[in-house]
Each structure stands twice: as structure tokens, then as C-alpha cells.
mmCIF file of N, CA, C and O in Angstrom:
data_model
loop_
_atom_site.group_PDB
_atom_site.id
_atom_site.type_symbol
_atom_site.label_atom_id
_atom_site.label_comp_id
_atom_site.label_asym_id
_atom_site.label_seq_id
_atom_site.Cartn_x
_atom_site.Cartn_y
_atom_site.Cartn_z
ATOM 1 N N UNK A 1 -266.141 77.276 -149.506
ATOM 2 C CA UNK A 1 -265.206 77.305 -148.406
ATOM 3 C C UNK A 1 -263.915 78.007 -148.883
ATOM 4 O O UNK A 1 -263.391 77.703 -149.958
ATOM 5 N N UNK A 2 -263.446 78.956 -148.110
ATOM 6 C CA UNK A 2 -262.220 79.673 -148.433
ATOM 7 C C UNK A 2 -261.142 79.205 -147.450
ATOM 8 O O UNK A 2 -261.152 79.547 -146.268
ATOM 9 N N UNK A 3 -260.176 78.410 -147.918
ATOM 10 C CA UNK A 3 -259.167 77.877 -147.028
ATOM 11 C C UNK A 3 -258.224 78.962 -146.471
ATOM 12 O O UNK A 3 -257.611 78.740 -145.427
ATOM 13 N N UNK A 4 -258.121 80.075 -147.176
ATOM 14 C CA UNK A 4 -257.259 81.169 -146.690
ATOM 15 C C UNK A 4 -257.841 81.769 -145.440
ATOM 16 O O UNK A 4 -257.085 82.141 -144.498
ATOM 17 N N UNK A 5 -259.160 81.927 -145.379
ATOM 18 C CA UNK A 5 -259.771 82.574 -144.205
ATOM 19 C C UNK A 5 -260.395 81.529 -143.280
ATOM 20 O O UNK A 5 -260.760 81.888 -142.136
ATOM 21 N N UNK A 6 -260.591 80.292 -143.747
ATOM 22 C CA UNK A 6 -261.235 79.292 -142.921
ATOM 23 C C UNK A 6 -262.712 79.525 -142.722
ATOM 24 O O UNK A 6 -263.276 79.090 -141.751
ATOM 25 N N UNK A 7 -263.341 80.189 -143.736
ATOM 26 C CA UNK A 7 -264.755 80.516 -143.577
ATOM 27 C C UNK A 7 -265.610 79.926 -144.739
ATOM 28 O O UNK A 7 -265.104 79.713 -145.826
ATOM 29 N N UNK A 8 -266.854 79.676 -144.412
ATOM 30 C CA UNK A 8 -267.830 79.221 -145.378
ATOM 31 C C UNK A 8 -268.698 80.362 -145.799
ATOM 32 O O UNK A 8 -269.013 81.237 -144.977
ATOM 33 N N UNK A 9 -269.195 80.366 -147.048
ATOM 34 C CA UNK A 9 -270.166 81.336 -147.549
ATOM 35 C C UNK A 9 -271.360 80.616 -148.100
ATOM 36 O O UNK A 9 -271.215 79.648 -148.830
ATOM 37 N N UNK A 10 -272.558 81.092 -147.766
ATOM 38 C CA UNK A 10 -273.779 80.516 -148.284
ATOM 39 C C UNK A 10 -273.796 80.564 -149.793
ATOM 40 O O UNK A 10 -273.371 81.570 -150.403
ATOM 41 N N UNK A 11 -274.220 79.501 -150.427
ATOM 42 C CA UNK A 11 -274.181 79.417 -151.904
ATOM 43 C C UNK A 11 -275.575 79.385 -152.534
ATOM 44 O O UNK A 11 -275.717 79.107 -153.694
ATOM 45 N N UNK A 12 -276.619 79.682 -151.785
ATOM 46 C CA UNK A 12 -277.978 79.655 -152.312
ATOM 47 C C UNK A 12 -278.529 78.259 -152.265
ATOM 48 O O UNK A 12 -277.844 77.263 -152.203
ATOM 49 N N UNK A 13 -279.851 78.205 -152.321
ATOM 50 C CA UNK A 13 -280.566 76.921 -152.236
ATOM 51 C C UNK A 13 -280.594 76.215 -153.560
ATOM 52 O O UNK A 13 -280.826 76.813 -154.606
ATOM 53 N N UNK A 14 -280.380 74.911 -153.538
ATOM 54 C CA UNK A 14 -280.526 74.093 -154.748
ATOM 55 C C UNK A 14 -281.979 74.075 -155.140
ATOM 56 O O UNK A 14 -282.873 74.347 -154.330
ATOM 57 N N UNK A 15 -282.218 73.706 -156.409
ATOM 58 C CA UNK A 15 -283.634 73.693 -156.878
ATOM 59 C C UNK A 15 -284.380 72.481 -156.311
ATOM 60 O O UNK A 15 -285.591 72.511 -156.177
ATOM 61 N N UNK A 16 -283.642 71.413 -155.986
ATOM 62 C CA UNK A 16 -284.222 70.190 -155.421
ATOM 63 C C UNK A 16 -283.455 69.716 -154.241
ATOM 64 O O UNK A 16 -282.256 69.420 -154.366
ATOM 65 N N UNK A 17 -284.098 69.651 -153.053
ATOM 66 C CA UNK A 17 -283.404 69.116 -151.872
ATOM 67 C C UNK A 17 -283.080 67.620 -152.155
ATOM 68 O O UNK A 17 -283.882 66.911 -152.701
ATOM 69 N N UNK A 18 -281.854 67.182 -151.769
ATOM 70 C CA UNK A 18 -281.473 65.818 -152.055
ATOM 71 C C UNK A 18 -280.323 65.378 -151.151
ATOM 72 O O UNK A 18 -279.629 66.218 -150.574
ATOM 73 N N UNK A 19 -280.099 64.066 -151.056
ATOM 74 C CA UNK A 19 -278.923 63.497 -150.429
ATOM 75 C C UNK A 19 -278.573 62.238 -151.190
ATOM 76 O O UNK A 19 -279.360 61.733 -151.968
ATOM 77 N N UNK A 20 -277.325 61.773 -150.992
ATOM 78 C CA UNK A 20 -276.909 60.589 -151.746
ATOM 79 C C UNK A 20 -276.687 60.884 -153.221
ATOM 80 O O UNK A 20 -276.759 59.990 -154.055
ATOM 81 N N UNK A 21 -276.408 62.127 -153.555
ATOM 82 C CA UNK A 21 -276.210 62.591 -154.925
ATOM 83 C C UNK A 21 -274.742 62.516 -155.299
ATOM 84 O O UNK A 21 -273.894 62.267 -154.483
ATOM 85 N N UNK A 22 -274.438 62.838 -156.553
ATOM 86 C CA UNK A 22 -273.094 63.032 -157.001
ATOM 87 C C UNK A 22 -272.842 64.544 -157.231
ATOM 88 O O UNK A 22 -273.812 65.264 -157.525
ATOM 89 N N UNK A 23 -271.623 64.957 -157.068
ATOM 90 C CA UNK A 23 -271.234 66.346 -157.333
ATOM 91 C C UNK A 23 -269.882 66.282 -158.058
ATOM 92 O O UNK A 23 -268.993 65.620 -157.584
ATOM 93 N N UNK A 24 -269.819 66.960 -159.192
ATOM 94 C CA UNK A 24 -268.600 66.926 -160.035
ATOM 95 C C UNK A 24 -268.262 68.342 -160.497
ATOM 96 O O UNK A 24 -269.150 69.059 -160.992
ATOM 97 N N UNK A 25 -267.012 68.695 -160.388
ATOM 98 C CA UNK A 25 -266.557 69.997 -160.914
ATOM 99 C C UNK A 25 -266.574 69.979 -162.440
ATOM 100 O O UNK A 25 -266.132 69.035 -163.062
ATOM 101 N N UNK A 26 -267.158 71.017 -163.055
ATOM 102 C CA UNK A 26 -267.184 71.171 -164.477
ATOM 103 C C UNK A 26 -266.126 72.231 -164.931
ATOM 104 O O UNK A 26 -265.633 72.962 -164.081
ATOM 105 N N UNK A 27 -265.924 72.334 -166.196
ATOM 106 C CA UNK A 27 -265.042 73.374 -166.691
ATOM 107 C C UNK A 27 -265.554 74.735 -166.293
ATOM 108 O O UNK A 27 -266.798 74.935 -166.201
ATOM 109 N N UNK A 28 -264.658 75.664 -166.010
ATOM 110 C CA UNK A 28 -265.098 77.025 -165.625
ATOM 111 C C UNK A 28 -265.501 77.167 -164.197
ATOM 112 O O UNK A 28 -266.040 78.188 -163.825
ATOM 113 N N UNK A 29 -265.293 76.131 -163.349
ATOM 114 C CA UNK A 29 -265.587 76.282 -161.953
ATOM 115 C C UNK A 29 -267.009 75.944 -161.550
ATOM 116 O O UNK A 29 -267.346 75.938 -160.399
ATOM 117 N N UNK A 30 -267.856 75.642 -162.531
ATOM 118 C CA UNK A 30 -269.221 75.224 -162.193
ATOM 119 C C UNK A 30 -269.218 73.823 -161.629
ATOM 120 O O UNK A 30 -268.286 73.075 -161.755
ATOM 121 N N UNK A 31 -270.372 73.450 -160.986
ATOM 122 C CA UNK A 31 -270.480 72.131 -160.322
ATOM 123 C C UNK A 31 -271.803 71.500 -160.717
ATOM 124 O O UNK A 31 -272.849 72.103 -160.595
ATOM 125 N N UNK A 32 -271.743 70.238 -161.184
ATOM 126 C CA UNK A 32 -272.902 69.477 -161.516
ATOM 127 C C UNK A 32 -273.297 68.659 -160.264
ATOM 128 O O UNK A 32 -272.462 67.991 -159.684
ATOM 129 N N UNK A 33 -274.574 68.722 -159.888
ATOM 130 C CA UNK A 33 -275.136 67.867 -158.819
ATOM 131 C C UNK A 33 -276.273 67.094 -159.478
ATOM 132 O O UNK A 33 -277.167 67.684 -160.144
ATOM 133 N N UNK A 34 -276.276 65.766 -159.359
ATOM 134 C CA UNK A 34 -277.244 64.926 -160.017
ATOM 135 C C UNK A 34 -277.682 63.739 -159.148
ATOM 136 O O UNK A 34 -276.881 63.214 -158.379
ATOM 137 N N UNK A 35 -278.938 63.372 -159.349
ATOM 138 C CA UNK A 35 -279.504 62.192 -158.682
ATOM 139 C C UNK A 35 -279.618 62.374 -157.170
ATOM 140 O O UNK A 35 -279.731 63.463 -156.691
ATOM 141 N N UNK A 36 -279.605 61.210 -156.494
ATOM 142 C CA UNK A 36 -279.785 61.187 -155.024
ATOM 143 C C UNK A 36 -281.199 60.784 -154.652
ATOM 144 O O UNK A 36 -281.910 60.193 -155.464
ATOM 145 N N UNK A 37 -281.531 61.077 -153.428
ATOM 146 C CA UNK A 37 -282.886 60.738 -152.921
ATOM 147 C C UNK A 37 -283.533 61.965 -152.333
ATOM 148 O O UNK A 37 -282.844 62.868 -151.810
ATOM 149 N N UNK A 38 -284.850 62.035 -152.416
ATOM 150 C CA UNK A 38 -285.554 63.187 -151.795
ATOM 151 C C UNK A 38 -285.859 62.864 -150.339
ATOM 152 O O UNK A 38 -285.450 61.818 -149.810
ATOM 153 N N UNK A 39 -286.578 63.729 -149.647
ATOM 154 C CA UNK A 39 -286.833 63.610 -148.213
ATOM 155 C C UNK A 39 -287.663 62.342 -147.890
ATOM 156 O O UNK A 39 -287.639 61.890 -146.765
ATOM 157 N N UNK A 40 -288.368 61.801 -148.894
ATOM 158 C CA UNK A 40 -289.163 60.616 -148.663
ATOM 159 C C UNK A 40 -288.442 59.336 -149.093
ATOM 160 O O UNK A 40 -289.045 58.280 -149.199
ATOM 161 N N UNK A 41 -287.137 59.458 -149.334
ATOM 162 C CA UNK A 41 -286.243 58.364 -149.719
ATOM 163 C C UNK A 41 -286.553 57.778 -151.114
ATOM 164 O O UNK A 41 -286.225 56.654 -151.432
ATOM 165 N N UNK A 42 -287.140 58.615 -151.975
ATOM 166 C CA UNK A 42 -287.390 58.236 -153.358
ATOM 167 C C UNK A 42 -286.213 58.695 -154.237
ATOM 168 O O UNK A 42 -285.802 59.860 -154.128
ATOM 169 N N UNK A 43 -285.662 57.849 -155.080
ATOM 170 C CA UNK A 43 -284.586 58.256 -155.958
ATOM 171 C C UNK A 43 -285.073 59.337 -156.902
ATOM 172 O O UNK A 43 -286.219 59.341 -157.329
ATOM 173 N N UNK A 44 -284.172 60.261 -157.262
ATOM 174 C CA UNK A 44 -284.527 61.343 -158.199
ATOM 175 C C UNK A 44 -283.581 61.312 -159.372
ATOM 176 O O UNK A 44 -282.423 60.880 -159.259
ATOM 177 N N UNK A 45 -284.064 61.745 -160.539
ATOM 178 C CA UNK A 45 -283.270 61.825 -161.756
ATOM 179 C C UNK A 45 -282.841 63.246 -162.037
ATOM 180 O O UNK A 45 -282.022 63.499 -162.929
ATOM 181 N N UNK A 46 -283.335 64.202 -161.285
ATOM 182 C CA UNK A 46 -283.048 65.598 -161.544
ATOM 183 C C UNK A 46 -281.569 65.937 -161.416
ATOM 184 O O UNK A 46 -280.833 65.260 -160.700
ATOM 185 N N UNK A 47 -281.181 66.997 -162.082
ATOM 186 C CA UNK A 47 -279.779 67.490 -162.067
ATOM 187 C C UNK A 47 -279.802 68.981 -162.103
ATOM 188 O O UNK A 47 -280.730 69.604 -162.637
ATOM 189 N N UNK A 48 -278.780 69.581 -161.537
ATOM 190 C CA UNK A 48 -278.644 71.035 -161.542
ATOM 191 C C UNK A 48 -277.180 71.437 -161.538
ATOM 192 O O UNK A 48 -276.309 70.625 -161.185
ATOM 193 N N UNK A 49 -276.911 72.667 -161.961
ATOM 194 C CA UNK A 49 -275.574 73.152 -162.056
ATOM 195 C C UNK A 49 -275.428 74.401 -161.215
ATOM 196 O O UNK A 49 -276.267 75.303 -161.282
ATOM 197 N N UNK A 50 -274.357 74.428 -160.399
ATOM 198 C CA UNK A 50 -274.069 75.594 -159.582
ATOM 199 C C UNK A 50 -273.037 76.459 -160.271
ATOM 200 O O UNK A 50 -272.014 75.982 -160.753
ATOM 201 N N UNK A 51 -273.309 77.748 -160.316
ATOM 202 C CA UNK A 51 -272.379 78.710 -160.931
ATOM 203 C C UNK A 51 -271.827 79.596 -159.822
ATOM 204 O O UNK A 51 -272.564 80.358 -159.208
ATOM 205 N N UNK A 52 -270.543 79.453 -159.486
ATOM 206 C CA UNK A 52 -269.965 80.197 -158.359
ATOM 207 C C UNK A 52 -269.877 81.716 -158.624
ATOM 208 O O UNK A 52 -269.856 82.469 -157.660
ATOM 209 N N UNK A 53 -269.891 82.111 -159.875
ATOM 210 C CA UNK A 53 -269.825 83.540 -160.189
ATOM 211 C C UNK A 53 -271.121 84.245 -159.758
ATOM 212 O O UNK A 53 -271.079 85.266 -159.115
ATOM 213 N N UNK A 54 -272.214 83.654 -160.159
ATOM 214 C CA UNK A 54 -273.534 84.224 -159.825
ATOM 215 C C UNK A 54 -274.113 83.679 -158.533
ATOM 216 O O UNK A 54 -275.154 84.177 -158.044
ATOM 217 N N UNK A 55 -273.478 82.623 -158.026
ATOM 218 C CA UNK A 55 -273.908 81.944 -156.783
ATOM 219 C C UNK A 55 -275.342 81.466 -156.908
ATOM 220 O O UNK A 55 -276.171 81.575 -156.010
ATOM 221 N N UNK A 56 -275.660 80.885 -158.097
ATOM 222 C CA UNK A 56 -277.022 80.395 -158.365
ATOM 223 C C UNK A 56 -276.974 78.954 -158.879
ATOM 224 O O UNK A 56 -275.966 78.501 -159.418
ATOM 225 N N UNK A 57 -278.106 78.271 -158.659
ATOM 226 C CA UNK A 57 -278.318 76.897 -159.116
ATOM 227 C C UNK A 57 -279.275 76.969 -160.305
ATOM 228 O O UNK A 57 -280.295 77.675 -160.229
ATOM 229 N N UNK A 58 -279.014 76.186 -161.366
ATOM 230 C CA UNK A 58 -279.890 76.165 -162.507
ATOM 231 C C UNK A 58 -280.228 74.701 -162.790
ATOM 232 O O UNK A 58 -279.314 73.865 -162.939
ATOM 233 N N UNK A 59 -281.514 74.379 -162.864
ATOM 234 C CA UNK A 59 -281.935 73.051 -163.210
ATOM 235 C C UNK A 59 -281.529 72.758 -164.635
ATOM 236 O O UNK A 59 -281.606 73.606 -165.510
ATOM 237 N N UNK A 60 -281.060 71.510 -164.887
ATOM 238 C CA UNK A 60 -280.687 71.108 -166.209
ATOM 239 C C UNK A 60 -281.472 69.837 -166.554
ATOM 240 O O UNK A 60 -282.291 69.388 -165.761
ATOM 241 N N UNK A 61 -281.252 69.297 -167.704
ATOM 242 C CA UNK A 61 -281.983 68.085 -168.134
ATOM 243 C C UNK A 61 -281.776 66.966 -167.121
ATOM 244 O O UNK A 61 -280.634 66.786 -166.622
ATOM 245 N N UNK A 62 -282.830 66.253 -166.761
ATOM 246 C CA UNK A 62 -282.668 65.145 -165.794
ATOM 247 C C UNK A 62 -282.008 63.955 -166.440
ATOM 248 O O UNK A 62 -281.955 63.810 -167.668
ATOM 249 N N UNK A 63 -281.469 63.096 -165.588
ATOM 250 C CA UNK A 63 -280.910 61.847 -166.105
ATOM 251 C C UNK A 63 -282.093 60.967 -166.614
ATOM 252 O O UNK A 63 -283.229 61.181 -166.256
ATOM 253 N N UNK A 64 -281.768 59.994 -167.407
ATOM 254 C CA UNK A 64 -282.798 59.082 -167.928
ATOM 255 C C UNK A 64 -283.293 58.121 -166.841
ATOM 256 O O UNK A 64 -284.393 57.610 -166.925
ATOM 257 N N UNK A 65 -282.482 57.875 -165.837
ATOM 258 C CA UNK A 65 -282.802 56.944 -164.744
ATOM 259 C C UNK A 65 -282.575 57.639 -163.416
ATOM 260 O O UNK A 65 -281.500 58.219 -163.180
ATOM 261 N N UNK A 66 -283.552 57.582 -162.527
ATOM 262 C CA UNK A 66 -283.357 58.084 -161.184
ATOM 263 C C UNK A 66 -282.351 57.174 -160.514
ATOM 264 O O UNK A 66 -282.422 55.902 -160.669
ATOM 265 N N UNK A 67 -281.366 57.760 -159.811
ATOM 266 C CA UNK A 67 -280.343 56.909 -159.159
ATOM 267 C C UNK A 67 -279.798 57.650 -157.928
ATOM 268 O O UNK A 67 -279.637 58.874 -157.961
ATOM 269 N N UNK A 68 -279.506 56.924 -156.911
ATOM 270 C CA UNK A 68 -278.915 57.458 -155.709
ATOM 271 C C UNK A 68 -277.620 56.715 -155.424
ATOM 272 O O UNK A 68 -277.498 55.531 -155.829
ATOM 273 N N UNK A 69 -276.675 57.389 -154.777
ATOM 274 C CA UNK A 69 -275.422 56.780 -154.372
ATOM 275 C C UNK A 69 -274.620 56.194 -155.578
ATOM 276 O O UNK A 69 -274.006 55.167 -155.474
ATOM 277 N N UNK A 70 -274.706 56.912 -156.682
ATOM 278 C CA UNK A 70 -273.933 56.570 -157.870
ATOM 279 C C UNK A 70 -272.526 57.120 -157.739
ATOM 280 O O UNK A 70 -272.152 57.731 -156.725
ATOM 281 N N UNK A 71 -271.726 56.974 -158.772
ATOM 282 C CA UNK A 71 -270.399 57.580 -158.846
ATOM 283 C C UNK A 71 -270.385 58.429 -160.109
ATOM 284 O O UNK A 71 -271.122 58.174 -161.082
ATOM 285 N N UNK A 72 -269.543 59.454 -160.101
ATOM 286 C CA UNK A 72 -269.455 60.334 -161.264
ATOM 287 C C UNK A 72 -267.964 60.686 -161.524
ATOM 288 O O UNK A 72 -267.196 60.764 -160.596
ATOM 289 N N UNK A 73 -267.679 60.834 -162.804
ATOM 290 C CA UNK A 73 -266.292 61.174 -163.171
ATOM 291 C C UNK A 73 -266.305 62.124 -164.355
ATOM 292 O O UNK A 73 -267.018 61.906 -165.325
ATOM 293 N N UNK A 74 -265.514 63.199 -164.273
ATOM 294 C CA UNK A 74 -265.387 64.091 -165.423
ATOM 295 C C UNK A 74 -264.649 63.383 -166.531
ATOM 296 O O UNK A 74 -263.747 62.586 -166.305
ATOM 297 N N UNK A 75 -265.059 63.662 -167.762
ATOM 298 C CA UNK A 75 -264.451 63.063 -168.953
ATOM 299 C C UNK A 75 -263.765 64.150 -169.775
ATOM 300 O O UNK A 75 -264.075 65.315 -169.653
ATOM 301 N N UNK A 76 -262.819 63.734 -170.630
ATOM 302 C CA UNK A 76 -262.179 64.720 -171.518
ATOM 303 C C UNK A 76 -263.225 65.472 -172.331
ATOM 304 O O UNK A 76 -264.215 64.879 -172.744
ATOM 305 N N UNK A 77 -263.013 66.734 -172.513
ATOM 306 C CA UNK A 77 -263.989 67.558 -173.269
ATOM 307 C C UNK A 77 -265.060 68.211 -172.406
ATOM 308 O O UNK A 77 -265.899 68.937 -172.916
ATOM 309 N N UNK A 78 -265.114 67.862 -171.106
ATOM 310 C CA UNK A 78 -266.026 68.544 -170.224
ATOM 311 C C UNK A 78 -267.308 67.804 -169.881
ATOM 312 O O UNK A 78 -268.099 68.299 -169.096
ATOM 313 N N UNK A 79 -267.570 66.657 -170.452
ATOM 314 C CA UNK A 79 -268.762 65.884 -170.098
ATOM 315 C C UNK A 79 -268.489 65.116 -168.817
ATOM 316 O O UNK A 79 -267.366 65.063 -168.316
ATOM 317 N N UNK A 80 -269.524 64.510 -168.274
ATOM 318 C CA UNK A 80 -269.437 63.766 -167.003
ATOM 319 C C UNK A 80 -270.123 62.412 -167.168
ATOM 320 O O UNK A 80 -271.253 62.369 -167.707
ATOM 321 N N UNK A 81 -269.495 61.352 -166.707
ATOM 322 C CA UNK A 81 -270.111 60.043 -166.673
ATOM 323 C C UNK A 81 -270.648 59.760 -165.310
ATOM 324 O O UNK A 81 -269.942 59.889 -164.280
ATOM 325 N N UNK A 82 -271.947 59.441 -165.183
ATOM 326 C CA UNK A 82 -272.588 59.031 -163.932
ATOM 327 C C UNK A 82 -272.954 57.576 -164.064
ATOM 328 O O UNK A 82 -273.624 57.161 -165.025
ATOM 329 N N UNK A 83 -272.438 56.721 -163.149
ATOM 330 C CA UNK A 83 -272.606 55.307 -163.300
ATOM 331 C C UNK A 83 -273.069 54.635 -162.002
ATOM 332 O O UNK A 83 -272.739 55.093 -160.938
ATOM 333 N N UNK A 84 -273.785 53.525 -162.197
ATOM 334 C CA UNK A 84 -274.197 52.717 -161.048
ATOM 335 C C UNK A 84 -275.176 53.384 -160.172
ATOM 336 O O UNK A 84 -276.036 54.163 -160.605
ATOM 337 N N UNK A 85 -275.088 53.043 -158.884
ATOM 338 C CA UNK A 85 -276.024 53.589 -157.889
ATOM 339 C C UNK A 85 -277.118 52.594 -157.605
ATOM 340 O O UNK A 85 -277.060 51.409 -157.937
ATOM 341 N N UNK A 86 -278.128 53.111 -156.963
ATOM 342 C CA UNK A 86 -279.278 52.278 -156.547
ATOM 343 C C UNK A 86 -280.576 52.984 -156.870
ATOM 344 O O UNK A 86 -280.672 54.206 -156.905
ATOM 345 N N UNK A 87 -281.642 52.178 -157.061
ATOM 346 C CA UNK A 87 -282.969 52.662 -157.164
ATOM 347 C C UNK A 87 -283.826 51.734 -156.307
ATOM 348 O O UNK A 87 -283.888 50.541 -156.607
ATOM 349 N N UNK A 88 -284.367 52.225 -155.213
ATOM 350 C CA UNK A 88 -285.197 51.433 -154.275
ATOM 351 C C UNK A 88 -284.468 50.118 -153.922
ATOM 352 O O UNK A 88 -284.983 49.030 -154.122
ATOM 353 N N UNK A 89 -283.272 50.248 -153.414
ATOM 354 C CA UNK A 89 -282.439 49.102 -152.932
ATOM 355 C C UNK A 89 -282.048 48.121 -154.002
ATOM 356 O O UNK A 89 -281.621 47.004 -153.698
ATOM 357 N N UNK A 90 -282.218 48.464 -155.281
ATOM 358 C CA UNK A 90 -281.792 47.613 -156.377
ATOM 359 C C UNK A 90 -280.582 48.262 -157.039
ATOM 360 O O UNK A 90 -280.664 49.441 -157.487
ATOM 361 N N UNK A 91 -279.496 47.548 -157.155
ATOM 362 C CA UNK A 91 -278.291 48.150 -157.778
ATOM 363 C C UNK A 91 -278.518 48.319 -159.302
ATOM 364 O O UNK A 91 -279.236 47.519 -159.909
ATOM 365 N N UNK A 92 -277.935 49.383 -159.828
ATOM 366 C CA UNK A 92 -278.034 49.672 -161.255
ATOM 367 C C UNK A 92 -276.708 49.346 -161.934
ATOM 368 O O UNK A 92 -275.654 49.612 -161.416
ATOM 369 N N UNK A 93 -276.805 48.761 -163.111
ATOM 370 C CA UNK A 93 -275.644 48.430 -163.903
ATOM 371 C C UNK A 93 -275.555 49.295 -165.180
ATOM 372 O O UNK A 93 -275.047 48.912 -166.186
ATOM 373 N N UNK A 94 -276.112 50.492 -165.071
ATOM 374 C CA UNK A 94 -276.177 51.403 -166.207
ATOM 375 C C UNK A 94 -275.362 52.677 -165.910
ATOM 376 O O UNK A 94 -275.034 52.952 -164.780
ATOM 377 N N UNK A 95 -275.128 53.402 -166.996
ATOM 378 C CA UNK A 95 -274.396 54.653 -166.881
ATOM 379 C C UNK A 95 -275.013 55.662 -167.847
ATOM 380 O O UNK A 95 -275.663 55.288 -168.795
ATOM 381 N N UNK A 96 -274.772 56.955 -167.558
ATOM 382 C CA UNK A 96 -275.272 58.028 -168.355
ATOM 383 C C UNK A 96 -274.195 59.100 -168.491
ATOM 384 O O UNK A 96 -273.374 59.250 -167.617
ATOM 385 N N UNK A 97 -274.227 59.858 -169.606
ATOM 386 C CA UNK A 97 -273.255 60.886 -169.791
ATOM 387 C C UNK A 97 -273.946 62.283 -169.821
ATOM 388 O O UNK A 97 -274.952 62.458 -170.559
ATOM 389 N N UNK A 98 -273.467 63.179 -169.004
ATOM 390 C CA UNK A 98 -273.970 64.572 -168.978
ATOM 391 C C UNK A 98 -273.062 65.424 -169.861
ATOM 392 O O UNK A 98 -271.825 65.391 -169.703
ATOM 393 N N UNK A 99 -273.628 66.157 -170.794
ATOM 394 C CA UNK A 99 -272.878 67.042 -171.660
ATOM 395 C C UNK A 99 -273.374 68.471 -171.400
ATOM 396 O O UNK A 99 -274.529 68.762 -171.694
ATOM 397 N N UNK A 100 -272.478 69.306 -170.793
ATOM 398 C CA UNK A 100 -272.962 70.663 -170.494
ATOM 399 C C UNK A 100 -273.208 71.483 -171.742
ATOM 400 O O UNK A 100 -272.729 71.245 -172.791
#
């Protein structure tokens, strides 16, 4: 989205369709998208990174636990903490760290 012009630009298709995922800005303007649920409401562990320069998505290592509706926070040094969420209506009390 460009606030100067008020217009949206297509960013290409993600490698995995999902909802209920987390999205976090990484260093250099890239964006991490992780977890969520697929179209059949199954939690997913997959993760991918969007590069705004090339306007492409690249699959990265999956999380150790499939989780939907988690929270994510960038950490000093560029890594990301993904915590909590749900798997098949069961709350998770675990967290994982993504290191780009």
C-alpha cells in the first residue's frame, strides 16, 4: 500500500494459502509470515518471507509446531519470537524463535 497515492499493488501469491497467521517486519523491509490455518481449518507450521524488492515469496524452514492465531514480536538482532496460539482448539503454551 502506498499512502502517498492511496493505491495498492499486487505482491504475488504466497507459497501457502493461510489465515490466522502472524506477519512481522524483518530487517531490510522483508516480511515473515508464519503459521495459521489452511482452507480446511488445519493448523500449519509453514513459514515464508516476502521480499518487497523482488516482490516474491520464499518458503523458509517451518516452525516446529503448527499454530494458528499466535503472536509474534521482532527481537534485537533481527530474529522473531512466535508464541502461543492454538492447534485444533487447544491453546499452546510454547514459543519458537525464527532466525533469518
